[in-house]
Amino acid sequence: ANLLFYRYWLRTSLVTMLFTFVFVGGAWHDLHWNYWHSGEIARYATNLTEPVCLEAVAIKPSQWTPAPAATPLRAIPAEPRSEVEVRVTRLRNGSAWQTATGVVRLRVNGVLPAITPGDQLLVFARLSQVSPALNPGQYDYAAAERAAGRHCDLFTQSPACVSVIQHASRFSPETWLASAGRWCQGQLARYVGFEQQPIAQALLLGVRGELDDETMDAFMKTGTIHLLVVSGMHVGLIATAVWFLAGFLPVTHTMRLCATICLVMTYSAVVGWQPSVVRSTVLVLMTLVALAGFRQATATNCLAVAALAVLAMNPTDLFRAGTQLSFLGVAGVIGAAMRMLPHRTPDPLERMIESYMSWQESVVRWIAGRCLVVLVGSLAVWCIVTPLLLYQFHIISPSATPLTFLAWPPMAVALMSGLLLCTLGLPFPPLAGLLGKICGGCMLFSDWLIESGSHWPGSYFHNAGPALWWVIVFYAALGLMAIVPNLRPSWKIQMSLAVLWMAVGFSAAAWNHRPADELRCTFVAVGHGTCVVLEFPSGETLLYDAGSLGSPQGTTNVVSSFLWSQGITRIDAIVISHADVDHYNGVPGILERFDVGKIYISPLMFDPWATDGQLSAPNFLKEKIEAAGVPLEEVWMNDHLRIADERVNIEVLHPPRFGVPGRDNANSILLAIEFVGHRILLPGDLESPGIETVMAEAQLDADILLAPHHGSNRSDPPGFAKWCSPEWVVLSGRYSPDETLLTTTSYRDAGAKIFHTAEAGAVEFTI
């Protein structure tokens, strides 16, 4: 490439350099993704958890996350959790030790004592493979971990299973940086206030583990989560403040520049080298270097160098949504600034008008002009990143632009006061108290603003989002116009093309591509729980249960992602089989995201006699359903659910109107769905004495069966297998071969083929 350049073959040189970067980058990515060390700890991991004893060295400081707020929809109370990233050094094999390698995220139930990078740890834990995405559309946690260089999971139930056998050297840079981070956290906790400390830590240090779910949810819904990411605003403000303050000191230009660079690098190292931090640091450093050489820094070149720096550190960041959004946002800011702040000399008329203004009018005009630039710039960024947000997270936030505009000034004040608090708090305690109050007040106002904004009408909408091909074409067109200015049409044509392309994307997403003679039944993998999605030839969709023993938010995310991946934006009906929370804890979240026609329940759903008086969760569900305005309808034995396609027959086989003796499991709704001579049975958690009542009726042949009660032995697998003789059986729940041995044996002896959602993931049948 250099030889071609010196021969003045500029375009050929540029193309050669571009292909060189592509091939080198591809090789670098392949090395990161596909090649492991021979002693990699992940080579010993299986899909079942295995107890291990190992030695490791901490890479990052330990962090903890408070337990989520209690809710009736969580069957098992959650505990606070800690985690620390470690590098494995040795693995115990019997009584001997063998060398091992690999980076692992160690997760611990409870609060770990402070662990500093460089500490050597002895760990007793459980090792397993990272669980992959089990459903279409689901976030692939295994791929994200692999991209970060972590290939297995390490989990322990107690902090007592993790002990420090040798502390890190007090003179290592990692120890100093960790101490600086803890010092800053201590200052914020002392002066900012307990309630505002978590959000202040997130803003200043990028530590978001202590933020509660409600705060994170509000920032996500309003599209303002970027305010809590350490980015260009943070690094730029630090550089500006240091440069400005150093101007009052008797130092040379070079010393002033070096001090600014050193403090920017120190701050970036303390908060951690995340992609957004690397990007911001490179942009600021290149600007400072340009100032030192009295040259003008080209924004596009600086952004390109920042991208190369991020990809050099970890090439897989290219495929992360956070990195893509980060660079898209900065590109949008640069584009808006180039359009709105042209470098030109004001004409004589403008200078004459300004000369007749008072200083008050000049200040107001200057502020109004900058506010307009910020507002239009925020709108431009929102327009650019929204397609990617819709594709990745299925959410669009019209409130993002006004909220960013309103929250940015107090956030900037909070950032500066917080940084001054962390640096000047020790020598000047009275000043620290004042700065803490300023930071806390700004945080309180910003938090209130974002929380209120999340409840504005039309603040956000959930949507299935555009297809991947639509997103690729959209950003390819933007990139082409940015690289080749001659191809840019006029603004009117650009806007017309954008509106037309949006119409194409939404039309394609809304188009029902389901064949008119096909019924699709999918058993979604939700852990220990149940969710069955029935897509009928008429285009209607019915959900049978939507719950699990885990987090309600997690269940909602899994089910929603699956529905959006299938292009489903409306649910015509939901059937809740019975009053166990692992069958409906995702329903309230689904009601927020989807238009739901009605909900079917049994007459005993809210009956204290059938639920042993445990009505806190059912009543909470009922309140959410009533608040969403979705009608409830009771169904019982011999009822038929109404559907547009007459070829589909949906009959309720159980329970009777007044139920059977026993708890709620015995009164689960048993649905039989028939279509063109095939039958699907969905029995919920049906068990004794309800299952005996069902088997007392005439035998009913089934093609597809959801194993009652997640495959529990209490559901009489031999008797039920004989009664319905299924060809296919699906177990929905966590993988437990010992508990389901009788079930799998019974159905297999009856000639059925068995799938388990914990192993196979989502199981889809097409009739």
Tab-separated table of N, CA and C in Angstrom, residues 409-528:
chain	number	residue	atom	x	y	z
A	409	PRO	N	-28.137	18.741	31.009
A	409	PRO	CA	-27.485	19.752	31.869
A	409	PRO	C	-27.317	19.315	33.324
A	410	PRO	N	-28.379	18.793	34.005
A	410	PRO	CA	-28.145	18.353	35.389
A	410	PRO	C	-27.192	17.169	35.477
A	411	MET	N	-27.207	16.298	34.466
A	411	MET	CA	-26.261	15.185	34.459
A	411	MET	C	-24.828	15.696	34.333
A	412	ALA	N	-24.625	16.707	33.494
A	412	ALA	CA	-23.281	17.271	33.338
A	412	ALA	C	-22.816	17.932	34.631
A	413	VAL	N	-23.724	18.664	35.293
A	413	VAL	CA	-23.371	19.287	36.578
A	413	VAL	C	-23.062	18.213	37.616
A	414	ALA	N	-23.881	17.159	37.654
A	414	ALA	CA	-23.639	16.061	38.598
A	414	ALA	C	-22.310	15.386	38.324
A	415	LEU	N	-21.980	15.227	37.043
A	415	LEU	CA	-20.715	14.589	36.687
A	415	LEU	C	-19.533	15.427	37.157
A	416	MET	N	-19.563	16.722	36.881
A	416	MET	CA	-18.445	17.575	37.269
A	416	MET	C	-18.325	17.688	38.784
A	417	SER	N	-19.462	17.878	39.467
A	417	SER	CA	-19.402	17.982	40.931
A	417	SER	C	-18.961	16.664	41.548
A	418	GLY	N	-19.393	15.537	40.969
A	418	GLY	CA	-18.971	14.241	41.491
A	418	GLY	C	-17.486	14.001	41.304
A	419	LEU	N	-16.949	14.400	40.146
A	419	LEU	CA	-15.513	14.238	39.914
A	419	LEU	C	-14.693	15.132	40.840
A	420	LEU	N	-15.157	16.365	41.036
A	420	LEU	CA	-14.471	17.251	41.982
A	420	LEU	C	-14.563	16.706	43.400
A	421	LEU	N	-15.699	16.094	43.731
A	421	LEU	CA	-15.869	15.483	45.053
A	421	LEU	C	-14.835	14.379	45.270
A	422	CYS	N	-14.626	13.556	44.234
A	422	CYS	CA	-13.694	12.433	44.377
A	422	CYS	C	-12.238	12.900	44.425
A	423	THR	N	-11.939	14.064	43.824
A	423	THR	CA	-10.547	14.526	43.788
A	423	THR	C	-10.220	15.529	44.891
A	424	LEU	N	-11.184	16.398	45.252
A	424	LEU	CA	-10.917	17.443	46.241
A	424	LEU	C	-11.562	17.154	47.594
A	425	GLY	N	-12.252	16.023	47.690
A	425	GLY	CA	-12.967	15.727	48.931
A	425	GLY	C	-12.061	15.484	50.119
A	426	LEU	N	-10.898	14.884	49.899
A	426	LEU	CA	-10.001	14.577	51.017
A	426	LEU	C	-9.332	15.830	51.587
A	427	PRO	N	-8.737	16.711	50.753
A	427	PRO	CA	-8.077	17.895	51.351
A	427	PRO	C	-9.068	18.974	51.798
A	428	PHE	N	-10.278	18.988	51.237
A	428	PHE	CA	-11.242	20.049	51.575
A	428	PHE	C	-12.594	19.437	51.938
A	429	PRO	N	-12.729	18.882	53.166
A	429	PRO	CA	-13.995	18.238	53.551
A	429	PRO	C	-15.212	19.151	53.458
A	430	PRO	N	-15.158	20.433	53.854
A	430	PRO	CA	-16.358	21.274	53.701
A	430	PRO	C	-16.796	21.400	52.243
A	431	LEU	N	-15.813	21.516	51.333
A	431	LEU	CA	-16.136	21.587	49.916
A	431	LEU	C	-16.756	20.272	49.439
A	432	ALA	N	-16.280	19.155	49.994
A	432	ALA	CA	-16.834	17.853	49.624
A	432	ALA	C	-18.310	17.769	49.974
A	433	GLY	N	-18.681	18.298	51.147
A	433	GLY	CA	-20.093	18.281	51.534
A	433	GLY	C	-20.957	19.063	50.567
A	434	LEU	N	-20.468	20.252	50.145
A	434	LEU	CA	-21.227	21.071	49.200
A	434	LEU	C	-21.338	20.380	47.847
A	435	LEU	N	-20.219	19.846	47.368
A	435	LEU	CA	-20.237	19.149	46.075
A	435	LEU	C	-21.143	17.921	46.116
A	436	GLY	N	-21.151	17.208	47.253
A	436	GLY	CA	-22.020	16.050	47.392
A	436	GLY	C	-23.486	16.428	47.305
A	437	LYS	N	-23.853	17.563	47.923
A	437	LYS	CA	-25.245	18.013	47.862
A	437	LYS	C	-25.627	18.410	46.438
A	438	ILE	N	-24.706	19.085	45.738
A	438	ILE	CA	-24.982	19.462	44.351
A	438	ILE	C	-25.159	18.221	43.481
A	439	CYS	N	-24.231	17.272	43.624
A	439	CYS	CA	-24.299	16.035	42.835
A	439	CYS	C	-25.570	15.255	43.155
A	440	GLY	N	-25.874	15.094	44.441
A	440	GLY	CA	-27.068	14.362	44.841
A	440	GLY	C	-28.346	15.030	44.366
A	441	GLY	N	-28.401	16.382	44.454
A	441	GLY	CA	-29.589	17.097	43.994
A	441	GLY	C	-29.811	16.934	42.501
A	442	CYS	N	-28.727	17.051	41.724
A	442	CYS	CA	-28.851	16.865	40.272
A	442	CYS	C	-29.262	15.438	39.920
A	443	MET	N	-28.699	14.464	40.652
A	443	MET	CA	-29.076	13.075	40.419
A	443	MET	C	-30.550	12.839	40.760
A	444	LEU	N	-30.997	13.430	41.853
A	444	LEU	CA	-32.387	13.286	42.268
A	444	LEU	C	-33.326	13.851	41.214
A	445	PHE	N	-32.976	15.045	40.680
A	445	PHE	CA	-33.824	15.651	39.655
A	445	PHE	C	-33.818	14.810	38.379
A	446	SER	N	-32.643	14.339	37.959
A	446	SER	CA	-32.552	13.543	36.729
A	446	SER	C	-33.314	12.235	36.865
A	447	ASP	N	-33.169	11.590	38.025
A	447	ASP	CA	-33.879	10.341	38.272
A	447	ASP	C	-35.389	10.563	38.223
A	448	TRP	N	-35.852	11.643	38.861
A	448	TRP	CA	-37.291	11.956	38.847
A	448	TRP	C	-37.759	12.247	37.424
A	449	LEU	N	-36.937	12.964	36.669
A	449	LEU	CA	-37.313	13.322	35.301
A	449	LEU	C	-37.456	12.074	34.429
A	450	ILE	N	-36.484	11.170	34.509
A	450	ILE	CA	-36.526	9.953	33.693
A	450	ILE	C	-37.675	9.057	34.138
A	451	GLU	N	-37.864	8.928	35.446
A	451	GLU	CA	-38.954	8.093	35.961
A	451	GLU	C	-40.307	8.647	35.519
A	452	SER	N	-40.469	9.964	35.596
A	452	SER	CA	-41.725	10.575	35.154
A	452	SER	C	-41.905	10.411	33.646
A	453	GLY	N	-40.804	10.598	32.908
A	453	GLY	CA	-40.886	10.466	31.456
A	453	GLY	C	-41.294	9.085	31.004
A	454	SER	N	-40.912	8.063	31.768
A	454	SER	CA	-41.285	6.694	31.381
A	454	SER	C	-42.786	6.451	31.488
A	455	HIS	N	-43.504	7.355	32.193
A	455	HIS	CA	-44.956	7.213	32.330
A	455	HIS	C	-45.722	8.191	31.447
A	456	TRP	N	-45.022	8.996	30.642
A	456	TRP	CA	-45.717	9.885	29.710
A	456	TRP	C	-46.483	9.048	28.682
A	457	PRO	N	-47.652	9.500	28.266
A	457	PRO	CA	-48.348	8.791	27.174
A	457	PRO	C	-47.509	8.820	25.898
A	458	GLY	N	-47.323	7.666	25.294
A	458	GLY	CA	-46.518	7.589	24.082
A	458	GLY	C	-45.037	7.712	24.316
A	459	SER	N	-44.583	7.548	25.578
A	459	SER	CA	-43.161	7.668	25.881
A	459	SER	C	-42.347	6.593	25.165
A	460	TYR	N	-42.894	5.407	25.059
A	460	TYR	CA	-42.191	4.313	24.392
A	460	TYR	C	-43.212	3.321	23.846
A	461	PHE	N	-42.787	2.552	22.860
A	461	PHE	CA	-43.623	1.517	22.271
A	461	PHE	C	-42.767	0.283	22.034
A	462	HIS	N	-43.367	-0.861	22.219
A	462	HIS	CA	-42.711	-2.118	21.857
A	462	HIS	C	-43.191	-2.545	20.475
A	463	ASN	N	-42.266	-3.087	19.695
A	463	ASN	CA	-42.604	-3.485	18.334
A	463	ASN	C	-41.686	-4.622	17.919
A	464	ALA	N	-42.177	-5.445	16.999
A	464	ALA	CA	-41.359	-6.564	16.527
A	464	ALA	C	-40.092	-6.081	15.838
A	465	GLY	N	-40.139	-4.880	15.261
A	465	GLY	CA	-38.950	-4.325	14.632
A	465	GLY	C	-38.774	-4.788	13.200
A	466	PRO	N	-37.864	-4.150	12.469
A	466	PRO	CA	-37.642	-4.498	11.062
A	466	PRO	C	-36.810	-5.763	10.920
A	467	ALA	N	-36.770	-6.267	9.700
A	467	ALA	CA	-35.945	-7.441	9.397
A	467	ALA	C	-34.481	-7.022	9.247
A	468	LEU	N	-33.589	-8.002	9.336
A	468	LEU	CA	-32.155	-7.716	9.262
A	468	LEU	C	-31.790	-7.099	7.923
A	469	TRP	N	-32.373	-7.605	6.833
A	469	TRP	CA	-32.035	-7.066	5.513
A	469	TRP	C	-32.403	-5.584	5.420
A	470	TRP	N	-33.505	-5.198	6.067
A	470	TRP	CA	-33.935	-3.801	6.041
A	470	TRP	C	-32.907	-2.925	6.762
A	471	VAL	N	-32.430	-3.399	7.914
A	471	VAL	CA	-31.450	-2.645	8.700
A	471	VAL	C	-30.146	-2.504	7.930
A	472	ILE	N	-29.707	-3.578	7.287
A	472	ILE	CA	-28.440	-3.537	6.541
A	472	ILE	C	-28.524	-2.525	5.404
A	473	VAL	N	-29.622	-2.562	4.654
A	473	VAL	CA	-29.773	-1.617	3.535
A	473	VAL	C	-29.821	-0.182	4.051
A	474	PHE	N	-30.512	0.054	5.160
A	474	PHE	CA	-30.649	1.403	5.722
A	474	PHE	C	-29.278	1.984	6.073
A	475	TYR	N	-28.479	1.222	6.819
A	475	TYR	CA	-27.180	1.744	7.253
A	475	TYR	C	-26.152	1.740	6.119
A	476	ALA	N	-26.301	0.824	5.176
A	476	ALA	CA	-25.408	0.854	4.014
A	476	ALA	C	-25.639	2.129	3.202
A	477	ALA	N	-26.896	2.529	3.048
A	477	ALA	CA	-27.206	3.756	2.324
A	477	ALA	C	-26.661	4.977	3.064
A	478	LEU	N	-26.832	5.009	4.393
A	478	LEU	CA	-26.291	6.124	5.175
A	478	LEU	C	-24.769	6.184	5.055
A	479	GLY	N	-24.119	5.037	5.153
A	479	GLY	CA	-22.661	5.009	5.052
A	479	GLY	C	-22.167	5.444	3.684
A	480	LEU	N	-22.879	5.012	2.649
A	480	LEU	CA	-22.478	5.387	1.289
A	480	LEU	C	-22.591	6.897	1.087
A	481	MET	N	-23.681	7.502	1.591
A	481	MET	CA	-23.838	8.957	1.452
A	481	MET	C	-22.803	9.716	2.283
A	482	ALA	N	-22.400	9.126	3.424
A	482	ALA	CA	-21.388	9.792	4.250
A	482	ALA	C	-20.012	9.735	3.600
A	483	ILE	N	-19.711	8.607	2.944
A	483	ILE	CA	-18.381	8.438	2.336
A	483	ILE	C	-18.280	9.168	1.001
A	484	VAL	N	-19.363	9.134	0.226
A	484	VAL	CA	-19.361	9.754	-1.109
A	484	VAL	C	-20.377	10.898	-1.117
A	485	PRO	N	-19.967	12.110	-0.754
A	485	PRO	CA	-20.922	13.230	-0.664
A	485	PRO	C	-21.656	13.518	-1.969
A	486	ASN	N	-21.040	13.205	-3.112
A	486	ASN	CA	-21.681	13.504	-4.392
A	486	ASN	C	-22.955	12.702	-4.614
A	487	LEU	N	-23.096	11.597	-3.855
A	487	LEU	CA	-24.285	10.768	-4.012
A	487	LEU	C	-25.460	11.235	-3.153
A	488	ARG	N	-25.219	12.256	-2.333
A	488	ARG	CA	-26.302	12.721	-1.471
A	488	ARG	C	-27.325	13.511	-2.275
A	489	PRO	N	-28.577	13.090	-2.235
A	489	PRO	CA	-29.621	13.903	-2.868
A	489	PRO	C	-29.995	15.066	-1.958
A	490	SER	N	-30.936	15.860	-2.383
A	490	SER	CA	-31.387	16.981	-1.570
A	490	SER	C	-32.070	16.477	-0.305
A	491	TRP	N	-32.240	17.397	0.670
A	491	TRP	CA	-32.854	17.001	1.934
A	491	TRP	C	-34.273	16.481	1.725
A	492	LYS	N	-35.016	17.103	0.815
A	492	LYS	CA	-36.393	16.659	0.578
A	492	LYS	C	-36.426	15.229	0.048
A	493	ILE	N	-35.521	14.934	-0.881
A	493	ILE	CA	-35.475	13.568	-1.431
A	493	ILE	C	-35.021	12.583	-0.362
A	494	GLN	N	-34.026	12.984	0.461
A	494	GLN	CA	-33.577	12.099	1.541
A	494	GLN	C	-34.718	11.766	2.495
A	495	MET	N	-35.484	12.781	2.895
A	495	MET	CA	-36.597	12.545	3.809
A	495	MET	C	-37.661	11.674	3.167
A	496	SER	N	-37.940	11.898	1.893
A	496	SER	CA	-38.949	11.089	1.195
A	496	SER	C	-38.512	9.631	1.109
A	497	LEU	N	-37.226	9.426	0.787
A	497	LEU	CA	-36.720	8.046	0.720
A	497	LEU	C	-36.748	7.380	2.092
A	498	ALA	N	-36.419	8.142	3.155
A	498	ALA	CA	-36.440	7.575	4.507
A	498	ALA	C	-37.842	7.150	4.900
A	499	VAL	N	-38.845	8.015	4.605
A	499	VAL	CA	-40.236	7.670	4.932
A	499	VAL	C	-40.688	6.450	4.136
A	500	LEU	N	-40.320	6.409	2.848
A	500	LEU	CA	-40.692	5.270	2.010
A	500	LEU	C	-40.067	3.983	2.519
A	501	TRP	N	-38.781	4.063	2.901
A	501	TRP	CA	-38.099	2.860	3.390
A	501	TRP	C	-38.680	2.394	4.732
A	502	MET	N	-39.084	3.350	5.586
A	502	MET	CA	-39.746	2.982	6.839
A	502	MET	C	-41.062	2.265	6.559
A	503	ALA	N	-41.818	2.759	5.577
A	503	ALA	CA	-43.084	2.107	5.226
A	503	ALA	C	-42.841	0.685	4.732
A	504	VAL	N	-41.771	0.507	3.947
A	504	VAL	CA	-41.427	-0.836	3.464
A	504	VAL	C	-41.094	-1.755	4.641
A	505	GLY	N	-40.304	-1.242	5.611
A	505	GLY	CA	-39.908	-2.061	6.757
A	505	GLY	C	-41.077	-2.473	7.616
A	506	PHE	N	-41.956	-1.527	7.957
A	506	PHE	CA	-43.097	-1.861	8.804
A	506	PHE	C	-44.108	-2.745	8.071
A	507	SER	N	-44.248	-2.537	6.767
A	507	SER	CA	-45.168	-3.387	5.996
A	507	SER	C	-44.655	-4.818	5.939
A	508	ALA	N	-43.350	-4.955	5.739
A	508	ALA	CA	-42.765	-6.301	5.691
A	508	ALA	C	-42.881	-6.999	7.035
A	509	ALA	N	-42.696	-6.223	8.147
A	509	ALA	CA	-42.793	-6.827	9.480
A	509	ALA	C	-44.222	-7.226	9.805
A	510	ALA	N	-45.208	-6.435	9.309
A	510	ALA	CA	-46.614	-6.721	9.622
A	510	ALA	C	-47.221	-7.769	8.704
A	511	TRP	N	-46.544	-8.082	7.606
A	511	TRP	CA	-47.111	-9.032	6.649
A	511	TRP	C	-47.161	-10.425	7.261
A	512	ASN	N	-48.319	-11.035	7.223
A	512	ASN	CA	-48.502	-12.374	7.795
A	512	ASN	C	-48.118	-13.409	6.746
A	513	HIS	N	-46.949	-14.000	6.930
A	513	HIS	CA	-46.457	-14.978	5.961
A	513	HIS	C	-46.828	-16.409	6.345
A	514	ARG	N	-47.764	-16.558	7.275
A	514	ARG	CA	-48.163	-17.886	7.712
A	514	ARG	C	-49.069	-18.537	6.664
A	515	PRO	N	-48.790	-19.772	6.252
A	515	PRO	CA	-49.661	-20.443	5.278
A	515	PRO	C	-51.077	-20.612	5.827
A	516	ALA	N	-52.053	-20.521	4.928
A	516	ALA	CA	-53.460	-20.559	5.345
A	516	ALA	C	-53.928	-21.961	5.732
A	517	ASP	N	-53.115	-22.983	5.492
A	517	ASP	CA	-53.534	-24.348	5.844
A	517	ASP	C	-52.590	-24.964	6.872
A	518	GLU	N	-51.989	-24.130	7.720
A	518	GLU	CA	-50.962	-24.614	8.639
A	518	GLU	C	-51.247	-24.159	10.072
A	519	LEU	N	-51.164	-25.098	11.000
A	519	LEU	CA	-51.233	-24.783	12.428
A	519	LEU	C	-49.866	-25.064	13.031
A	520	ARG	N	-49.377	-24.084	13.775
A	520	ARG	CA	-48.043	-24.207	14.366
A	520	ARG	C	-48.165	-24.166	15.880
A	521	CYS	N	-47.533	-25.126	16.556
A	521	CYS	CA	-47.556	-25.216	18.021
A	521	CYS	C	-46.111	-25.252	18.510
A	522	THR	N	-45.730	-24.251	19.316
A	522	THR	CA	-44.351	-24.151	19.795
A	522	THR	C	-44.326	-24.177	21.314
A	523	PHE	N	-43.518	-25.064	21.863
A	523	PHE	CA	-43.300	-25.143	23.303
A	523	PHE	C	-42.035	-24.338	23.611
A	524	VAL	N	-42.220	-23.157	24.171
A	524	VAL	CA	-41.108	-22.245	24.415
A	524	VAL	C	-40.334	-22.699	25.650
A	525	ALA	N	-39.011	-22.658	25.577
A	525	ALA	CA	-38.159	-23.036	26.706
A	525	ALA	C	-38.062	-21.863	27.674
A	526	VAL	N	-38.723	-21.971	28.825
A	526	VAL	CA	-38.730	-20.891	29.823
A	526	VAL	C	-38.140	-21.348	31.156
A	527	GLY	N	-37.375	-22.438	31.150
A	527	GLY	CA	-36.892	-22.980	32.423
A	527	GLY	C	-37.986	-23.814	33.057
A	528	HIS	N	-38.027	-23.816	34.411
A	528	HIS	CA	-39.085	-24.561	35.095
A	528	HIS	C	-40.375	-23.747	35.006
